[in-house]
PDB file of C-alpha atoms and ligand atoms in Angstrom:
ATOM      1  CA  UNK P   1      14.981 -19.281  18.392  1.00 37.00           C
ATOM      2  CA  UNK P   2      11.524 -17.910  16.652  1.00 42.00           C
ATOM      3  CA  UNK P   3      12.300 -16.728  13.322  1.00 43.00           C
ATOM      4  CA  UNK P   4      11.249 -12.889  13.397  1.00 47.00           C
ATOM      5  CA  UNK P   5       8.347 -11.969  10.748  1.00 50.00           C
ATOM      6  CA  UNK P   6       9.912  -8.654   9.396  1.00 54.00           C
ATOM      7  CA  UNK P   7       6.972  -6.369   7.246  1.00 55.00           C
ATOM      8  CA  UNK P   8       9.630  -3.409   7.210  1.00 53.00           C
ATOM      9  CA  UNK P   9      11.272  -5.086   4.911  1.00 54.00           C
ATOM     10  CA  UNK P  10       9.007  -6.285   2.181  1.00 56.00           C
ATOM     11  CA  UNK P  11       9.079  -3.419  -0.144  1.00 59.00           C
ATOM     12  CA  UNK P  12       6.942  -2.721  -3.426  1.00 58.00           C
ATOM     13  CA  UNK P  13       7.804  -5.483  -6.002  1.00 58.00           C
ATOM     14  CA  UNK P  14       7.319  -4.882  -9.600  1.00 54.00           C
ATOM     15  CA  UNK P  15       4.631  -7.043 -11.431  1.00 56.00           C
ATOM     16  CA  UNK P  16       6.263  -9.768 -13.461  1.00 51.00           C
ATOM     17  CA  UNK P  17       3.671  -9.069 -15.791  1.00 52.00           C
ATOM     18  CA  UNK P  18       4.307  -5.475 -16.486  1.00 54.00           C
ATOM     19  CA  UNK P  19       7.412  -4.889 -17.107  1.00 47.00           C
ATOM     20  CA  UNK P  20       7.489  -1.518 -17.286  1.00 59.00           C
ATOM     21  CA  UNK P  21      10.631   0.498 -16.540  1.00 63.00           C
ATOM     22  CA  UNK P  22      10.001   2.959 -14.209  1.00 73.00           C
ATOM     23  CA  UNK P  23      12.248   6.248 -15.762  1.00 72.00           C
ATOM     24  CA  UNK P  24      12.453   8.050 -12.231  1.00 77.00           C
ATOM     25  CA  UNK P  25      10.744   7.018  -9.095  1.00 86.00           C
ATOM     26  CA  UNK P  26       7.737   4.029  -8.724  1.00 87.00           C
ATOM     27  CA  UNK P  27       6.271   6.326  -6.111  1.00 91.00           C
ATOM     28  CA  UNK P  28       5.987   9.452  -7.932  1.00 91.00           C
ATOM     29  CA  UNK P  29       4.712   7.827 -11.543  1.00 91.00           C
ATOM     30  CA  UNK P  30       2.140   5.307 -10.520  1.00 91.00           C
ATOM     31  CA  UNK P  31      -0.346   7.991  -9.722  1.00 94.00           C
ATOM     32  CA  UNK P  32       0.323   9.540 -12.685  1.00 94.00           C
ATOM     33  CA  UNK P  33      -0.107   6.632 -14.858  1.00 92.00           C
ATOM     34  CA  UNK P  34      -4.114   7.432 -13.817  1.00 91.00           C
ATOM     35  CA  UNK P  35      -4.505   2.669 -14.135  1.00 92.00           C
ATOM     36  CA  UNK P  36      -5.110   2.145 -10.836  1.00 95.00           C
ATOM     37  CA  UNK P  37      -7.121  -0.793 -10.536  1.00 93.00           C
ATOM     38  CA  UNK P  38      -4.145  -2.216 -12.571  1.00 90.00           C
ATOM     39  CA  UNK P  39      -1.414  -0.422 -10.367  1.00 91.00           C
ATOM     40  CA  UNK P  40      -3.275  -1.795  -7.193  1.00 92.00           C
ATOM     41  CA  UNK P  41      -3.996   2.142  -6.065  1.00 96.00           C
ATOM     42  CA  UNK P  42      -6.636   1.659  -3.551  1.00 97.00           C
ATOM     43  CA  UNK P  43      -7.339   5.420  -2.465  1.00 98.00           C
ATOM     44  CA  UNK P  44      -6.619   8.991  -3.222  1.00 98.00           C
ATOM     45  CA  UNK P  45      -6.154  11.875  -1.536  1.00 97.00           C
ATOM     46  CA  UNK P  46      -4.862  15.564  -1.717  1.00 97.00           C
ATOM     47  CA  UNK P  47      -1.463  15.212  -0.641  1.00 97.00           C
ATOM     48  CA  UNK P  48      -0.665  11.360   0.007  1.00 98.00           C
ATOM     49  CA  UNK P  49      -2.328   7.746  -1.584  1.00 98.00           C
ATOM     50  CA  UNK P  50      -2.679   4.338  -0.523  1.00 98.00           C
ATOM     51  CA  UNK P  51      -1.459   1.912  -2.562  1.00 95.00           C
ATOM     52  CA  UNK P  52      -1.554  -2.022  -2.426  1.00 92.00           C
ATOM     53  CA  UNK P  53       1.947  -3.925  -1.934  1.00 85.00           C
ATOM     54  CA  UNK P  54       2.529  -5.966  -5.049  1.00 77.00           C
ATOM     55  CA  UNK P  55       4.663  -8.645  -2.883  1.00 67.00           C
ATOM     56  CA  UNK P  56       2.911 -11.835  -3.495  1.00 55.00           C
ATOM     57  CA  UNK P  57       2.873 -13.764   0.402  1.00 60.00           C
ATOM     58  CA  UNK P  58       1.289 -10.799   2.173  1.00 67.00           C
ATOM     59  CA  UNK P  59      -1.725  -9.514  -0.604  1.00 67.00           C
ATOM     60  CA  UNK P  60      -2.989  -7.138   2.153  1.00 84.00           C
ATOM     61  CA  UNK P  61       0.099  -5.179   2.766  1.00 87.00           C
ATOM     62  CA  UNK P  62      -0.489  -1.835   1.562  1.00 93.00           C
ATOM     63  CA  UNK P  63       1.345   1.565   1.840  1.00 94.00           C
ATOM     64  CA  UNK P  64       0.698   5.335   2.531  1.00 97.00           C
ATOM     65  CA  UNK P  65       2.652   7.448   0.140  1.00 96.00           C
ATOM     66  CA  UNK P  66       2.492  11.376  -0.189  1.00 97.00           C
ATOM     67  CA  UNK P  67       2.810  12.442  -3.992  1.00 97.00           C
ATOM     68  CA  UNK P  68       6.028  14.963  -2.547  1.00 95.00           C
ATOM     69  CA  UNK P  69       8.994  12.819  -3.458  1.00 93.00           C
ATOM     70  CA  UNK P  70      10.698  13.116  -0.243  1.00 92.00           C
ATOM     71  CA  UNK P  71      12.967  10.998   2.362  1.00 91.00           C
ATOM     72  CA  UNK P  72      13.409  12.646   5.485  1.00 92.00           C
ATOM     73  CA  UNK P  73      10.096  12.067   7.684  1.00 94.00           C
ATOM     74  CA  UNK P  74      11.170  15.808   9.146  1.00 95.00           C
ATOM     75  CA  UNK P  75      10.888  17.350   5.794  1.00 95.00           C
ATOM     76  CA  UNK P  76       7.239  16.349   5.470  1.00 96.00           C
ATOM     77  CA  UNK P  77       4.881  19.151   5.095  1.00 96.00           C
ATOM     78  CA  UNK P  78       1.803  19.616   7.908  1.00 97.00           C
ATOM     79  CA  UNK P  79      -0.751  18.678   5.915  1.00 96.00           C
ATOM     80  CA  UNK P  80       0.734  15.947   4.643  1.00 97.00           C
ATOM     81  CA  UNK P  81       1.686  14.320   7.721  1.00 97.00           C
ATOM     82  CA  UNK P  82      -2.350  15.110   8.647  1.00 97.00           C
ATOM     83  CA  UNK P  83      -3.329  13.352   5.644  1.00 97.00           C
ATOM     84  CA  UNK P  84      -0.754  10.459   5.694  1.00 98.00           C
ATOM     85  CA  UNK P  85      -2.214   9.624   8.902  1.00 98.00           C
ATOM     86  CA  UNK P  86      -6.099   9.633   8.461  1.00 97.00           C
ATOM     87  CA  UNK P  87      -5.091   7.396   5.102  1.00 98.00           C
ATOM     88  CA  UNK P  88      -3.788   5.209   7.785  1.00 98.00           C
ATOM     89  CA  UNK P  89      -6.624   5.602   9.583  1.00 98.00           C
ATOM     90  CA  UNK P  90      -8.923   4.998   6.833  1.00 98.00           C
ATOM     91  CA  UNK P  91      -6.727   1.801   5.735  1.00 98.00           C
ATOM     92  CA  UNK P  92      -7.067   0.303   9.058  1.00 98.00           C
ATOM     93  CA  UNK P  93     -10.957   0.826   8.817  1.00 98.00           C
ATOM     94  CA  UNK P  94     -11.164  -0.403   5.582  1.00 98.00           C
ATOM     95  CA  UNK P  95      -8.698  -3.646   6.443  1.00 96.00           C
ATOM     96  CA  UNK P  96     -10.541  -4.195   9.827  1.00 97.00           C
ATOM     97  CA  UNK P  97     -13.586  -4.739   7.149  1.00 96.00           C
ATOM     98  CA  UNK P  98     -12.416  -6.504   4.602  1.00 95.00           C
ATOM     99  CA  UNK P  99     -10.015  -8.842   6.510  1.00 92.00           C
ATOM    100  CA  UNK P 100     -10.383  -9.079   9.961  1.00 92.00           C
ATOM    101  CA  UNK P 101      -6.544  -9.253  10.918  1.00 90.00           C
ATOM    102  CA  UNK P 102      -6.075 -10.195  14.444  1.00 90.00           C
ATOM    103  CA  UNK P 103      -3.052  -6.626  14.435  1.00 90.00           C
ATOM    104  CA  UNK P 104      -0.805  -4.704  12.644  1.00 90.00           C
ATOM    105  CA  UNK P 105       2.724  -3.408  11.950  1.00 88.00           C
ATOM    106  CA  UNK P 106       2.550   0.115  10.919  1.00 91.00           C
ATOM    107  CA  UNK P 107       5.722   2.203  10.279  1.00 89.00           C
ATOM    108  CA  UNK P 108       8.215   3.461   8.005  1.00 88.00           C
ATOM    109  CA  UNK P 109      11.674   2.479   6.826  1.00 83.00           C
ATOM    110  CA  UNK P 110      13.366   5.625   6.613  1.00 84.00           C
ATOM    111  CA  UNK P 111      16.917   5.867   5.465  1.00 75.00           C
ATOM    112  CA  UNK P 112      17.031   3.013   2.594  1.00 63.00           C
ATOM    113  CA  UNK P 113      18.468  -0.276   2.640  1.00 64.00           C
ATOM    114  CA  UNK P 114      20.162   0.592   5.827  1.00 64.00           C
ATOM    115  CA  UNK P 115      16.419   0.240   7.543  1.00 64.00           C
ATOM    116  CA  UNK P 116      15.616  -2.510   5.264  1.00 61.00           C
ATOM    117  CA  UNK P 117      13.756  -0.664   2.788  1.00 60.00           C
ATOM    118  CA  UNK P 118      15.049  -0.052  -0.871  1.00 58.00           C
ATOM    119  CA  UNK P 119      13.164   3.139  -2.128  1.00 60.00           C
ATOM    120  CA  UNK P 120      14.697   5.154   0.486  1.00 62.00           C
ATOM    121  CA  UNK P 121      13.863   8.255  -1.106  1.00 85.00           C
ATOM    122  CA  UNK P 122      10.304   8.383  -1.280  1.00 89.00           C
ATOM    123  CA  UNK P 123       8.819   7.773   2.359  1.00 91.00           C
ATOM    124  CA  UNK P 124       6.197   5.210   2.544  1.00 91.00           C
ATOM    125  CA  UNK P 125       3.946   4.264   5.390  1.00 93.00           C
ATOM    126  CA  UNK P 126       3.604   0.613   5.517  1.00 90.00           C
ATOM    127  CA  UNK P 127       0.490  -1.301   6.925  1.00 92.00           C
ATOM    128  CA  UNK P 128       0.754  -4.895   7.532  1.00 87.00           C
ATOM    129  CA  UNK P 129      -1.991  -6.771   8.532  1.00 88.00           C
ATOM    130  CA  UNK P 130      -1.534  -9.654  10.745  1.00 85.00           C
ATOM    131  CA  UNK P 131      -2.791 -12.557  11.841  1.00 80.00           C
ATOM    132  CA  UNK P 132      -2.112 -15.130  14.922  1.00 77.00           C
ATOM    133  CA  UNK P 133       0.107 -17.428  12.825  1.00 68.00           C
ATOM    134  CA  UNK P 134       0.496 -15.890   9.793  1.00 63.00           C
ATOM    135  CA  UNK P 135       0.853 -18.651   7.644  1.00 51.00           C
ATOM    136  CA  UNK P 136      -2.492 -19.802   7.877  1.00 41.00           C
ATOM    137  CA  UNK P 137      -3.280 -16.353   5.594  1.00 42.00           C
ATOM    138  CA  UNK P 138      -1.793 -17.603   2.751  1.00 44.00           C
ATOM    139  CA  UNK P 139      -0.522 -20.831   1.474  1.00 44.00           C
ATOM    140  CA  UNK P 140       3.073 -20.349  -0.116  1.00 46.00           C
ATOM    141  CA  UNK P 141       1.677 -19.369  -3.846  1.00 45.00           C
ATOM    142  CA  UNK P 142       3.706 -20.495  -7.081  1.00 47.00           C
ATOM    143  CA  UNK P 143       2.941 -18.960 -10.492  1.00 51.00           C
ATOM    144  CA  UNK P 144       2.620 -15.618 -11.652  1.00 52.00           C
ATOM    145  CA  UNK P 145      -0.935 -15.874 -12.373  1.00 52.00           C
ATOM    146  CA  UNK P 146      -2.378 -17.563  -9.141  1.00 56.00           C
ATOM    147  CA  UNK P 147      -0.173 -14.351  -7.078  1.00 56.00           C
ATOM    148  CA  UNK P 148      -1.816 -11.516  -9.061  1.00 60.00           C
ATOM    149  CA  UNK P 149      -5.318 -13.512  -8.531  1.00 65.00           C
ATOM    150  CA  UNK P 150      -4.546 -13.246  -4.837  1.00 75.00           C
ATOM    151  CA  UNK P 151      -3.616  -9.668  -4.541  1.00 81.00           C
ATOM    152  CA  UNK P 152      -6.445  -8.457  -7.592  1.00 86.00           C
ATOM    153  CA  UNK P 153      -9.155 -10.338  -4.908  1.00 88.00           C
ATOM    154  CA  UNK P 154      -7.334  -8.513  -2.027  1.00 91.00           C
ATOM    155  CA  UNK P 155      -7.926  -5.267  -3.978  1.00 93.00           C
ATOM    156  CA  UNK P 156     -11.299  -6.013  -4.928  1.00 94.00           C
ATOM    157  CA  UNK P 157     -11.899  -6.519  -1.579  1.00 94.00           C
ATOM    158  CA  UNK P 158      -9.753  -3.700   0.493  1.00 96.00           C
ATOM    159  CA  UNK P 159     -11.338  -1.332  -2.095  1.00 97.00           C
ATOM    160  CA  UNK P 160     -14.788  -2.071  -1.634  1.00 97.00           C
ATOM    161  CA  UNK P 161     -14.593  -1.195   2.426  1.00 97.00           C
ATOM    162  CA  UNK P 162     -13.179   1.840   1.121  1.00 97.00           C
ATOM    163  CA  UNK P 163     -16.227   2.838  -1.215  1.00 97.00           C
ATOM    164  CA  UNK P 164     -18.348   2.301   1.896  1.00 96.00           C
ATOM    165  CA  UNK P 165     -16.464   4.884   3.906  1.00 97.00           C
ATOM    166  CA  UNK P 166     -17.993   8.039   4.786  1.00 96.00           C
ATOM    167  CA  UNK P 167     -16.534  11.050   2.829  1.00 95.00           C
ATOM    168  CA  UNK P 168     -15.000   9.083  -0.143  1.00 96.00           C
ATOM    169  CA  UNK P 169     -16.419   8.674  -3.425  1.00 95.00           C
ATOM    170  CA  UNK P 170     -16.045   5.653  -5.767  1.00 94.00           C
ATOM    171  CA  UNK P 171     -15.782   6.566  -9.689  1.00 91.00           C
ATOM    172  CA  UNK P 172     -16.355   3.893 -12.208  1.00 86.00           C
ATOM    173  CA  UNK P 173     -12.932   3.964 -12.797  1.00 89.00           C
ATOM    174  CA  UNK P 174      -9.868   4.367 -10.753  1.00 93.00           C
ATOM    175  CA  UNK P 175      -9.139   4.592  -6.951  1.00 96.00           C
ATOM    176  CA  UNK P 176     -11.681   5.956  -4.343  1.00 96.00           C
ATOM    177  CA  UNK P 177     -11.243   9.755  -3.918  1.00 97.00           C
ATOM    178  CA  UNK P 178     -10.708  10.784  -0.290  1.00 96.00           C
ATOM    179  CA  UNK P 179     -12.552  14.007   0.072  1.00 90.00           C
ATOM    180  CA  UNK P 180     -10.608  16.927   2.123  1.00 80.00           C
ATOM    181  CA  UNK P 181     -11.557  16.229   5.976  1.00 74.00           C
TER     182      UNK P 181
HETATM  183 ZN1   ZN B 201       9.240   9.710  -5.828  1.00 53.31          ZN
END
């Protein structure tokens, strides 16, 4: 039997080297933290942001998040589901750019580790870029430092095709601001 690639359920991993504790929810304080070249936050928007997966064999794995810490997909407010999707959107662009998958997995775990997620209460979009193979994307990586190379390049890279998008700006610092469409 093929063994079954499963995105869904590579969640956000914490940086081995920042070992910070996160006091309530990872979701909810990265964007406050306002470091988000160093927290791998690619994009910004009103209600939601796009953030870069930290797990180290997929670097372009990133997720939608809205800032609302909430679980059930039905609970989600109008705009925000508008806004979760054009991130989406705007993350396939930007991926389609600066990767040149051959498809994706997009979705959402809802319901926790039941679904194979384990932040079950803040809903995520995930985006998975793939490619024919897979493993020909990225050699199995050892060492701390040679993983955040790969997913700081990634970023570099993913966040670039963002700046280049129309309606965004780039500041100096921090993730690209998604204007209101
Ligand atoms: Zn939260």
């Amino acid at each position: 039997m093929d063994q079954i690639f499963a995105p869904w359920r590579i969640e956000w991993v914490e940086r081995p080297d920042k070992n910070e504790e996160f006091e309530t929810c990872v979701f909810c304080e990265l964007p406050e933290q306002n470091d988000d070249r160093e927290n791998y936050l690619l994009a910004r928007g009103e209600t939601a942001y796009v953030l870069l997966n930290n797990y180290p064999y997929n670097p372009g794995h990133a997720m939608v998040v809205p800032h609302a810490h909430i679980g059930r997909y039905q609970d989600l407010e109008r705009d925000v589901l508008l806004e979760v999707n054009q991130l989406i959107q705007r993350t396939l662009d930007a991926m389609d750019e600066a990767l040149a998958p051959d498809g994706y997995n997009v979705g959402y775990n809802l319901g926790g580790a039941a679904a194979g997620g384990s932040i079950g209460d803040h809903l995520h979009a995930h985006v998975v870029p793939r490619w024919t193979g897979d493993t020909n994307f990225m050699p199995t990586l050892t060492g701390t430092k040679v993983i955040v190379e790969a997913v700081t390049d990634t970023y570099d890279r993913l966040y670039d095709a963002f700046a280049t998008q129309q309606g965004v700006t780039a500041p100096a610092e921090g993730a690209v601001v998604v204007e209101p469409e």
